[in-house]
């Protein structure tokens, strides 16, 4: 470690072996006190509920019920739940949006959180943990403090939201267990659903039913865009549309684009269409949509059809272009104008357009009639787009990590010439997360179609998302598909990579048996591959499991094998990481001097390679080794230096660990000042990281 000036502090120094000069207690406390944490996370309350439409009619009865329910639950000073149900297209979300923006912003000043569960629903199941992680980030919790386990995320959400009057709006719930973890302890949860959820009402939720518009309300809505509409004609349109605002607005936009026609023309078209289909409730919307779609330009109609077969719950301009849609901007504009797509708010990623769930179901019905060759060509174009974009995002997030596949032939700008997909590491990770459901669905589709090369390559790139955001369930499913794909392709190197990444997901979930099973097969394949790094990653994961299971000697041996493999591959970073891991294993085994030697070697390598991300990790473990040797002053200096570098690099998890180690060392040395400063800085750190500060020191 380099000497540090203490001029003017009046502190003492302790000189140790070598050239290191260790500052006295007062200086160490001052160093910790002078650490800058950087700007805090988001401080403005989130306002995520979508804005209402400008035209809103005759929901007086429902609004009255909602207002009364919110007032009553606020007076009880208990968390409240309101369930809003009704047919698809009846206007549940619009009703809630109108109510929130007109009444609730002052009642719930801590902010509004919003999620459409259809965006995070895979095979009928909702990843509640992912929803909670998004909520925690919106509330200012730093990513380093978001736990991996969904139950722990729910507990942290309750803690963070404990004293905040929050409003949480959840769209498209299918069952009560999906929403219970999202209940704010001091706020209100509003849930919309197509169906009644009896267990919520049994728990005390207020149930508000949204019915289709009656005759007079429907006529009022029609006259917002057709002022001179005859009452009888408008009433017939309301009947044909089933009183559903979505259908009425789509019909109105259709007519607005044809000013030479009158309202009676719309009625005639819809009446003719209704004779061709059964008169069930949902067919009111289908009839209107059939009429609107039939008269769209070819490029817009093609985009609508593709909404029914493309992966994910929405589309961007880049994805539409990759699917072969021409005049993409015009097509998106036509569908937005016709109320068939909604532009989702997005400040840090490409504009996304989402269909209403009723529209999406209708598009799927139409897409089922597409020629198979046409459908597959569109999907292949989209697969190629995501394959290249995910590889670029992986590189942006994780840098120059070892990868089997070659870099994409197309640049990010070439993939999305209209607007950048991402420009920074943070934006790349957000893009991957926004595309998460589409990427997993694409893996399933590609596997089904036998596009195995694309499957394993996409899996390799998705490590950046799955590891960073802890989407372990997605990772397990994706890598099982990746293993099968690698086997079909005869790519033993890819199979080793897939099995190791799958093992890491199991390892992080503490599922050691399944992890070891994958690593056993991967180890058997190592003799068939040439890349030394593959041996390194497998031995590293085996070592991490051994360390967790209390076998530090086995872990050390495995980490040494991993380091040798990385050295043969001339992978400097890999050598440094394994040196750090060797140090961890030796510390766990109480072999303090050997640990210190290994960690000093890793530290020298990190400094020489300018591998700043490793410095705090090495410094923290080095402090523990020095503590074991009884060199407490040196241990304090190592932990202080680790804290300084971690703060500079915004590695808040490592900064937290360094400060916690320092608290322990301060207690051992009876350094009251250092302990007080560390406790204060930990409180400050957890405060700016969005985590409630601790109530007691130590």
XYZ file of C-alpha atoms in Angstrom:
698
model
C 0.000 0.000 0.000
C 1.267 3.481 -0.724
C 2.248 5.906 2.043
C -0.395 8.449 2.985
C 0.350 11.953 4.218
C -0.877 12.757 7.718
C 0.542 16.246 7.924
C -1.362 18.427 10.366
C -3.270 15.582 12.038
C -1.024 15.076 15.046
C -1.520 11.310 14.632
C 0.970 8.564 15.365
C 2.210 5.934 12.933
C 3.090 2.276 13.191
C 5.797 1.004 10.865
C 5.564 -2.624 9.734
C 7.680 -4.856 7.516
C 8.504 -3.561 4.077
C 7.901 0.041 3.168
C 4.314 0.269 4.422
C 3.535 2.970 6.942
C 0.357 2.432 8.929
C -1.502 5.500 10.146
C -2.635 5.756 13.744
C -6.259 5.421 14.898
C -7.201 9.085 14.542
C -6.000 9.222 10.942
C -7.883 6.036 10.034
C -11.079 7.475 11.494
C -10.534 10.699 9.549
C -9.980 8.738 6.333
C -13.304 6.964 6.810
C -14.976 10.234 7.750
C -13.769 11.890 4.550
C -15.094 9.192 2.197
C -17.563 10.551 -0.351
C -20.431 8.255 -1.231
C -21.415 10.160 -4.337
C -24.917 11.310 -5.180
C -27.793 9.460 -3.535
C -30.204 7.307 -5.476
C -33.554 8.591 -6.736
C -34.994 11.044 -4.235
C -38.097 12.184 -6.105
C -41.151 10.023 -5.371
C -41.928 7.629 -8.235
C -44.972 8.444 -10.357
C -45.378 5.304 -12.443
C -49.147 5.098 -12.949
C -49.903 5.791 -16.642
C -51.700 9.073 -17.341
C -55.430 8.896 -18.139
C -56.902 9.642 -21.536
C -58.218 13.129 -22.129
C -61.761 11.880 -22.736
C -63.329 10.220 -19.719
C -67.065 9.903 -19.159
C -69.622 8.753 -16.642
C -67.775 6.674 -14.114
C -69.279 8.687 -11.272
C -70.561 5.673 -9.359
C -67.273 3.784 -9.603
C -65.198 6.865 -8.718
C -67.395 7.494 -5.683
C -66.831 3.917 -4.495
C -63.074 4.191 -5.030
C -62.863 7.507 -3.192
C -64.894 6.228 -0.269
C -62.786 3.088 -0.060
C -59.504 4.997 -0.097
C -60.746 7.448 2.532
C -61.961 4.674 4.836
C -58.732 2.719 4.554
C -56.683 5.854 5.134
C -58.642 6.593 8.302
C -57.961 3.068 9.594
C -54.191 3.686 9.327
C -53.873 0.176 7.953
C -52.757 -1.043 4.527
C -55.729 -1.206 2.210
C -56.631 -3.195 -0.897
C -59.109 -2.251 -3.605
C -59.968 -4.770 -6.328
C -61.300 -3.400 -9.632
C -62.770 -6.000 -11.989
C -64.464 -5.993 -15.374
C -64.297 -7.227 -18.955
C -61.232 -6.633 -21.088
C -61.606 -3.268 -22.816
C -64.142 -1.956 -20.306
C -61.767 0.742 -19.043
C -60.469 -0.529 -15.687
C -56.986 0.907 -16.120
C -58.356 4.198 -17.444
C -60.680 4.457 -14.446
C -57.846 3.850 -11.989
C -55.541 6.274 -13.834
C -58.192 8.986 -13.777
C -58.799 8.417 -10.075
C -55.099 8.366 -9.180
C -54.205 11.538 -11.037
C -57.254 13.474 -9.863
C -57.490 12.351 -6.230
C -54.574 10.370 -4.874
C -51.346 12.252 -5.555
C -51.716 14.282 -2.356
C -53.146 11.402 -0.334
C -50.087 9.243 -1.107
C -47.183 11.707 -1.334
C -44.484 9.010 -1.083
C -45.245 8.054 -4.662
C -46.982 5.661 -6.996
C -45.665 2.282 -8.113
C -47.178 0.500 -11.096
C -46.802 -2.875 -12.767
C -48.718 -4.721 -15.461
C -48.340 -8.353 -14.442
C -48.768 -9.466 -18.042
C -45.316 -7.947 -18.630
C -43.724 -10.344 -16.126
C -45.955 -13.378 -16.622
C -44.250 -16.439 -18.093
C -46.255 -19.626 -18.679
C -48.973 -18.232 -16.435
C -46.655 -17.578 -13.482
C -45.625 -14.133 -12.253
C -42.062 -13.478 -11.117
C -42.997 -11.473 -8.033
C -39.345 -11.209 -7.055
C -38.589 -9.296 -10.251
C -41.516 -6.949 -9.584
C -40.260 -6.282 -6.057
C -36.739 -5.617 -7.339
C -38.143 -3.006 -9.720
C -40.157 -1.412 -6.922
C -37.111 -1.283 -4.649
C -35.013 0.387 -7.348
C -37.786 2.922 -7.934
C -37.781 3.680 -4.204
C -34.068 4.426 -4.315
C -32.610 1.145 -3.059
C -29.182 0.615 -4.596
C -28.813 -2.586 -6.610
C -26.142 -3.882 -4.214
C -28.701 -4.001 -1.394
C -31.439 -5.876 -3.262
C -31.431 -9.500 -2.018
C -31.502 -12.474 -4.360
C -34.242 -14.371 -2.533
C -37.834 -13.240 -3.352
C -38.889 -13.627 0.284
C -36.027 -11.384 1.380
C -36.981 -8.854 -1.296
C -40.532 -8.847 0.057
C -39.200 -8.305 3.574
C -36.974 -5.439 2.423
C -39.891 -3.868 0.544
C -41.952 -3.953 3.737
C -39.090 -2.342 5.648
C -38.386 0.368 3.088
C -42.081 1.160 2.650
C -42.962 0.848 6.343
C -43.387 4.572 6.987
C -44.156 5.715 3.453
C -47.714 6.444 2.311
C -47.362 4.627 -1.021
C -49.872 3.780 -3.710
C -49.262 0.541 -5.617
C -51.315 -0.189 -8.748
C -51.205 -3.714 -10.175
C -52.824 -4.389 -13.546
C -54.007 -7.754 -14.888
C -53.792 -9.908 -11.787
C -55.018 -13.475 -12.176
C -54.866 -14.650 -8.572
C -54.377 -13.238 -5.097
C -50.908 -14.717 -4.329
C -49.501 -12.657 -7.206
C -50.307 -9.389 -5.465
C -50.077 -10.047 -1.723
C -46.285 -9.455 -1.534
C -46.823 -6.069 -3.217
C -49.017 -4.637 -0.447
C -47.401 -1.464 0.969
C -47.492 -1.523 4.798
C -48.573 2.119 5.099
C -50.369 2.609 1.815
C -52.937 1.347 -0.638
C -52.836 -1.507 -3.153
C -55.161 -1.210 -6.159
C -55.554 -4.363 -8.242
C -57.284 -4.709 -11.616
C -58.406 -8.062 -12.952
C -60.759 -9.603 -15.498
C -62.069 -11.856 -12.764
C -63.175 -11.625 -9.168
C -60.483 -12.699 -6.692
C -62.551 -13.968 -3.732
C -59.618 -14.482 -1.369
C -58.763 -10.783 -1.610
C -62.284 -9.740 -0.674
C -62.247 -12.294 2.154
C -59.124 -10.483 3.380
C -61.082 -7.232 3.466
C -60.473 -5.798 -0.001
C -63.082 -3.424 -1.395
C -64.468 -4.852 -4.655
C -65.462 -2.363 -7.367
C -67.024 -3.759 -10.551
C -66.645 -1.769 -13.777
C -69.514 -2.497 -16.145
C -69.731 -1.553 -19.828
C -70.960 1.976 -20.476
C -74.718 2.323 -20.464
C -76.595 3.879 -23.376
C -76.363 7.500 -22.238
C -72.696 7.313 -21.189
C -71.788 5.620 -24.442
C -73.562 8.320 -26.447
C -71.700 10.980 -24.442
C -68.378 9.340 -25.327
C -69.321 9.118 -29.021
C -70.266 12.799 -29.072
C -66.792 13.745 -27.854
C -65.529 12.875 -31.336
C -68.759 13.155 -33.351
C -70.533 16.190 -31.956
C -73.477 16.036 -34.354
C -74.119 12.308 -33.984
C -77.803 11.443 -34.033
C -78.867 9.857 -30.785
C -80.288 6.735 -32.418
C -77.198 6.127 -34.553
C -74.860 6.730 -31.615
C -76.915 4.384 -29.441
C -76.688 1.669 -32.088
C -72.896 2.096 -32.212
C -72.747 1.756 -28.428
C -74.778 -1.463 -28.674
C -72.592 -2.894 -31.430
C -69.474 -2.101 -29.378
C -70.951 -3.684 -26.279
C -70.517 -0.445 -24.345
C -66.768 -1.074 -24.247
C -64.706 2.151 -24.382
C -61.821 0.405 -26.161
C -64.090 -0.640 -29.024
C -65.815 2.752 -29.174
C -62.495 4.612 -29.341
C -61.195 2.302 -32.069
C -64.378 2.913 -34.059
C -64.020 6.651 -33.520
C -60.430 6.677 -34.770
C -61.483 4.653 -37.814
C -64.102 7.260 -38.619
C -61.735 10.173 -37.909
C -59.499 8.914 -40.691
C -62.433 8.974 -43.112
C -64.020 12.417 -42.765
C -66.148 11.848 -45.876
C -68.099 9.128 -44.054
C -70.742 9.581 -41.390
C -71.390 7.689 -38.185
C -74.005 5.595 -39.938
C -71.243 4.164 -42.165
C -69.441 2.837 -39.094
C -72.651 1.316 -37.806
C -73.319 -0.417 -41.135
C -69.782 -1.854 -41.275
C -69.965 -3.165 -37.723
C -73.445 -4.587 -38.171
C -72.292 -6.452 -41.267
C -69.291 -7.827 -39.415
C -71.346 -8.961 -36.447
C -73.499 -11.175 -38.617
C -70.377 -13.188 -39.489
C -69.535 -14.196 -35.910
C -71.235 -15.417 -32.729
C -72.577 -12.702 -30.470
C -70.482 -13.391 -27.376
C -69.279 -10.561 -25.150
C -65.698 -10.480 -26.429
C -66.847 -10.410 -30.057
C -68.000 -6.806 -29.708
C -64.342 -5.808 -29.627
C -63.320 -8.375 -32.247
C -65.892 -7.041 -34.689
C -64.615 -3.490 -34.288
C -60.995 -4.598 -34.566
C -61.708 -6.648 -37.694
C -63.256 -3.567 -39.291
C -60.380 -1.286 -38.302
C -57.632 -3.718 -39.342
C -59.198 -4.433 -42.718
C -58.722 -0.825 -43.784
C -55.207 -0.230 -42.465
C -52.363 0.222 -44.989
C -50.463 -2.974 -45.784
C -47.431 -2.102 -43.633
C -49.619 -1.280 -40.620
C -51.757 -4.382 -41.046
C -48.618 -6.541 -41.230
C -47.309 -5.055 -37.990
C -50.648 -5.776 -36.322
C -50.517 -9.410 -37.440
C -46.971 -9.757 -36.167
C -48.042 -8.529 -32.722
C -49.724 -11.905 -32.453
C -46.618 -14.005 -33.053
C -43.594 -11.961 -31.967
C -42.079 -12.763 -28.552
C -42.809 -10.524 -25.597
C -45.566 -8.148 -24.642
C -44.869 -5.212 -26.912
C -42.675 -4.055 -29.738
C -40.013 -1.444 -30.490
C -39.237 0.135 -33.838
C -36.038 -1.908 -34.097
C -37.859 -5.201 -33.500
C -40.582 -4.296 -35.989
C -37.938 -3.531 -38.606
C -36.146 -6.799 -37.873
C -39.431 -8.631 -38.461
C -39.587 -7.192 -41.963
C -42.139 -4.432 -41.421
C -41.699 -1.569 -43.881
C -42.398 2.081 -43.054
C -42.070 1.171 -39.383
C -42.689 4.649 -37.975
C -45.844 5.043 -40.057
C -47.078 1.609 -39.028
C -46.518 2.305 -35.338
C -48.187 5.688 -35.707
C -51.238 4.145 -37.372
C -51.683 1.562 -34.615
C -51.213 4.125 -31.844
C -53.715 6.473 -33.493
C -56.219 3.624 -33.764
C -55.791 2.831 -30.028
C -54.347 -0.566 -30.943
C -50.975 0.223 -29.364
C -50.020 2.404 -26.416
C -46.648 4.133 -26.223
C -45.137 3.138 -22.884
C -43.272 5.819 -20.963
C -39.515 5.260 -21.049
C -36.738 7.679 -20.170
C -33.683 5.462 -20.587
C -34.435 2.893 -23.266
C -35.978 2.713 -26.763
C -39.652 3.607 -27.006
C -41.795 0.523 -26.462
C -45.330 0.087 -27.738
C -47.752 -2.247 -25.978
C -51.095 -3.608 -27.140
C -54.074 -3.858 -24.833
C -54.527 -7.463 -23.712
C -57.745 -7.719 -25.747
C -55.922 -6.415 -28.825
C -53.081 -8.866 -28.264
C -55.502 -11.795 -28.091
C -57.182 -10.645 -31.310
C -53.817 -10.273 -33.067
C -52.867 -13.808 -32.027
C -56.039 -15.154 -33.559
C -55.276 -13.413 -36.847
C -51.599 -14.419 -36.762
C -52.565 -18.079 -36.501
C -53.748 -17.785 -40.099
C -50.431 -16.446 -41.432
C -48.501 -18.642 -43.898
C -45.949 -20.637 -41.901
C -43.067 -19.513 -44.106
C -43.982 -15.863 -43.587
C -44.242 -16.285 -39.814
C -40.909 -18.090 -39.557
C -39.133 -15.493 -41.705
C -40.323 -12.723 -39.384
C -39.294 -14.662 -36.275
C -35.876 -15.473 -37.723
C -35.252 -11.800 -38.411
C -36.220 -10.935 -34.852
C -34.043 -13.752 -33.490
C -31.023 -12.463 -35.408
C -31.678 -8.956 -34.075
C -31.894 -10.063 -30.445
C -28.873 -12.341 -30.829
C -26.672 -9.431 -31.908
C -28.212 -6.856 -29.559
C -27.889 -9.120 -26.504
C -24.235 -9.813 -27.333
C -23.539 -6.070 -27.495
C -25.399 -5.550 -24.204
C -23.435 -8.351 -22.545
C -20.175 -6.731 -23.635
C -21.342 -3.330 -22.384
C -22.326 -4.708 -18.962
C -19.527 -7.188 -18.256
C -16.692 -5.914 -20.429
C -14.056 -8.240 -21.793
C -15.087 -11.438 -20.044
C -14.306 -14.744 -21.730
C -16.852 -15.627 -24.417
C -17.046 -18.529 -26.835
C -18.934 -16.762 -29.604
C -17.459 -14.172 -31.912
C -18.602 -10.528 -31.604
C -21.656 -9.571 -33.717
C -21.052 -8.508 -37.304
C -23.496 -5.589 -36.988
C -22.908 -2.634 -34.683
C -25.485 -1.350 -32.211
C -26.151 1.630 -34.479
C -26.764 -0.685 -37.430
C -29.219 -2.739 -35.386
C -31.266 0.332 -34.462
C -30.496 3.258 -36.775
C -33.477 5.325 -35.621
C -32.631 5.486 -31.908
C -29.822 3.904 -29.880
C -30.665 0.747 -27.976
C -28.203 1.769 -25.244
C -25.066 3.867 -24.887
C -23.787 2.978 -21.396
C -23.361 -0.116 -19.273
C -26.315 0.888 -17.083
C -28.543 1.463 -20.118
C -27.504 -1.890 -21.587
C -28.567 -3.682 -18.406
C -31.872 -1.795 -18.366
C -32.435 -2.740 -22.019
C -31.839 -6.413 -21.254
C -34.245 -6.238 -18.314
C -36.904 -4.481 -20.384
C -36.605 -7.203 -23.043
C -36.460 -10.000 -20.495
C -39.780 -11.695 -21.254
C -39.220 -11.377 -25.006
C -35.749 -12.914 -24.731
C -36.932 -15.956 -22.780
C -39.914 -16.455 -25.078
C -37.576 -16.172 -28.058
C -35.344 -18.890 -26.605
C -38.360 -21.178 -26.373
C -39.448 -20.405 -29.930
C -35.942 -20.825 -31.332
C -35.530 -24.139 -29.532
C -38.859 -25.357 -30.866
C -37.865 -24.395 -34.418
C -34.455 -26.048 -34.124
C -32.392 -22.843 -34.303
C -29.946 -24.344 -31.843
C -26.934 -22.210 -32.693
C -28.951 -19.101 -31.857
C -30.190 -20.640 -28.597
C -26.815 -21.315 -26.971
C -25.330 -18.047 -28.213
C -28.223 -16.050 -26.780
C -27.917 -17.951 -23.486
C -24.246 -17.057 -23.238
C -25.063 -13.361 -23.676
C -27.932 -13.419 -21.175
C -25.528 -14.161 -18.325
C -25.091 -10.395 -17.996
C -28.810 -10.020 -17.227
C -29.442 -13.151 -15.210
C -26.372 -12.786 -12.993
C -26.661 -9.018 -12.477
C -30.404 -8.931 -11.762
C -30.616 -12.383 -10.137
C -33.337 -13.745 -12.407
C -32.455 -17.279 -11.386
C -35.683 -18.982 -12.505
C -35.257 -17.546 -16.008
C -31.593 -18.528 -15.987
C -32.337 -22.140 -15.096
C -34.936 -22.534 -17.840
C -32.816 -20.715 -20.425
C -29.669 -22.725 -19.744
C -31.496 -26.036 -19.881
C -32.528 -25.034 -23.392
C -28.947 -23.917 -24.029
C -27.528 -27.299 -22.989
C -29.908 -29.127 -25.310
C -29.044 -26.731 -28.140
C -25.295 -27.194 -27.655
C -25.757 -30.961 -27.752
C -27.712 -30.761 -31.001
C -24.959 -28.568 -32.462
C -22.201 -30.896 -31.269
C -20.563 -27.978 -29.459
C -18.950 -29.444 -26.357
C -17.406 -26.064 -25.530
C -20.829 -24.423 -25.552
C -22.269 -27.268 -23.478
C -19.563 -26.793 -20.831
C -20.340 -23.063 -20.750
C -24.083 -23.644 -20.497
C -23.710 -26.221 -17.726
C -21.391 -23.969 -15.731
C -23.729 -20.966 -16.032
C -26.655 -23.192 -15.000
C -24.598 -24.446 -12.057
C -23.942 -20.852 -10.995
C -27.688 -20.153 -10.877
C -28.191 -23.215 -8.652
C -25.183 -22.205 -6.540
C -26.560 -18.718 -5.906
C -29.845 -20.323 -4.829
C -27.818 -22.600 -2.496
C -29.024 -25.625 -4.506
C -25.688 -27.395 -4.279
C -26.824 -30.846 -5.428
C -28.167 -29.713 -8.829
C -25.147 -27.417 -9.247
C -22.688 -30.243 -8.621
C -24.566 -32.525 -11.011
C -24.097 -30.016 -13.831
C -20.425 -29.519 -12.983
C -19.774 -33.264 -12.973
C -20.959 -33.550 -16.573
C -19.100 -30.366 -17.538
C -15.881 -31.778 -16.044
C -16.236 -34.938 -18.126
C -16.431 -32.787 -21.264
C -13.344 -30.693 -20.515
C -11.056 -33.177 -22.241
C -12.924 -32.525 -25.490
C -12.497 -28.731 -25.530
C -9.461 -26.573 -26.177
C -10.288 -23.312 -24.373
C -8.394 -23.287 -21.065
C -10.812 -20.723 -19.605
C -13.602 -23.308 -19.650
C -11.649 -25.467 -17.241
C -11.066 -22.353 -15.162
C -14.740 -21.407 -14.839
C -15.794 -24.967 -13.966
C -13.124 -25.340 -11.271
C -13.989 -21.917 -9.888
C -17.660 -22.815 -9.468
C -16.706 -26.135 -7.866
C -14.416 -24.232 -5.516
C -17.121 -21.759 -4.531
C -19.457 -24.630 -3.662
C -16.749 -26.370 -1.627
C -16.098 -23.118 0.241
C -19.792 -22.711 1.032
C -19.976 -26.307 2.259
C -17.125 -25.771 4.723
C -14.376 -27.557 2.773
C -11.739 -24.811 2.437
C -8.866 -27.167 1.564
C -10.829 -28.642 -1.351
C -11.812 -25.131 -2.402
C -8.185 -23.977 -2.366
C -7.101 -26.857 -4.601
C -9.885 -26.148 -7.080
C -9.123 -22.418 -7.157
C -5.454 -23.197 -7.826
C -6.502 -25.344 -10.795
C -8.671 -22.487 -12.013
C -5.787 -20.039 -11.670
C -3.472 -22.327 -13.651
C -6.056 -22.623 -16.421
C -6.402 -18.855 -16.622
C -2.635 -18.429 -16.614
C -2.336 -20.826 -19.560
C -4.953 -18.763 -21.382
C -3.072 -15.556 -20.486
C -6.229 -14.211 -18.836
C -4.892 -11.599 -16.362
C -8.244 -10.876 -14.772
C -8.961 -14.579 -14.312
C -5.613 -15.075 -12.581
C -6.344 -12.172 -10.218
C -9.834 -13.457 -9.395
C -8.550 -16.926 -8.595
C -5.775 -15.484 -6.438
C -8.480 -13.682 -4.481
C -10.492 -16.914 -4.222
C -7.422 -18.815 -3.000
C -7.016 -16.162 -0.320
C -10.661 -16.588 0.726
C -10.226 -20.351 1.039
C -7.029 -20.009 3.075
C -8.669 -17.489 5.419
C -11.606 -19.868 5.877
C -9.108 -22.587 6.802
C -7.297 -20.360 9.300
C -4.063 -20.381 7.279
C -3.503 -16.682 7.757
C 0.075 -16.237 6.522
C -0.467 -18.268 3.342
C -3.659 -16.296 2.737
C -1.825 -13.005 3.108
C 0.824 -14.089 0.606
C -1.801 -15.148 -1.944
C -3.773 -11.940 -1.473
C -0.688 -9.732 -1.723
C 0.145 -11.424 -5.027
C -3.417 -10.865 -6.258
C -3.300 -7.240 -5.088
C -0.049 -6.634 -6.976
C -1.575 -8.163 -10.091
C -4.695 -6.023 -9.813
C -2.645 -2.849 -9.391
C -0.409 -3.735 -12.356
C -3.402 -4.571 -14.575
C -5.401 -1.542 -13.412
C -8.136 -3.993 -12.345
C -9.727 -1.577 -9.904
C -12.901 -3.592 -9.402
C -10.919 -6.315 -7.610
C -9.079 -4.025 -5.186
C -11.861 -3.661 -2.559
C -12.611 -7.393 -2.630
C -8.963 -8.306 -2.104
C -8.478 -5.615 0.541
C -11.406 -6.820 2.667
C -10.247 -10.449 2.731
C -6.674 -9.271 3.287
C -7.874 -7.383 6.385
C -9.356 -10.616 7.725
C -6.080 -12.451 7.141
C -4.147 -9.732 8.961
C -6.622 -9.876 11.824
C -5.986 -13.605 12.078
C -2.258 -12.907 12.313
C -2.870 -10.382 15.071
C -1.668 -7.470 12.913
C -4.656 -5.332 13.782
C -3.210 -1.966 12.722
C -2.369 -3.349 9.290
C -5.798 -4.972 9.102
C -7.444 -1.616 9.788
C -5.323 0.048 7.102
C -6.240 -2.626 4.538
C -9.958 -2.309 5.312
C -9.816 1.507 5.196
C -8.098 1.418 1.802
C -10.697 -1.087 0.550
C -13.470 1.221 1.739
C -11.921 4.208 -0.046
C -11.615 2.390 -3.383
C -15.089 0.859 -3.057
C -16.574 4.312 -2.447
C -14.700 5.775 -5.400
C -16.024 3.010 -7.674
C -19.554 3.108 -6.194
C -19.265 -0.547 -5.136
C -21.632 -0.061 -2.235
C -21.891 -3.724 -1.223
C -18.117 -3.902 -0.820
C -18.055 -0.545 0.952
C -20.640 -1.861 3.400
C -18.532 -4.984 3.991
C -15.358 -2.952 4.511
C -17.049 -0.699 7.067
C -18.493 -3.719 8.872
C -15.022 -5.304 9.072
C -13.669 -2.021 10.412
C -16.339 -1.949 13.114
C -15.222 -5.408 14.239
C -11.569 -4.344 14.233
C -12.388 -1.149 16.125
C -14.136 -3.218 18.785
C -11.092 -5.486 19.105
C -8.707 -2.539 19.431
C -11.146 -0.618 21.659
C -10.946 2.278 19.201
C -14.127 4.123 20.168
C -13.621 6.931 17.648
C -13.163 4.597 14.665
C -16.149 2.514 15.694
C -18.364 5.586 16.009
C -17.253 6.908 12.614
C -17.799 3.534 10.910
C -21.238 3.191 12.456
C -22.154 6.707 11.321
C -20.890 6.108 7.789
C -22.749 2.795 7.569
C -25.947 4.587 8.519
C -25.283 7.245 5.890
C -24.428 4.645 3.242
C -27.561 2.632 3.854
C -29.554 5.833 3.902
C -28.419 7.021 0.464
C -28.758 3.442 -0.803
C -32.451 3.483 0.056
C -32.176 1.039 2.946
C -33.519 2.040 6.350
C -30.584 2.923 8.640
C -29.826 0.580 11.486
C -31.183 1.423 14.896
C -28.141 0.383 16.891
C -24.412 0.243 16.331
C -22.168 -2.785 15.987
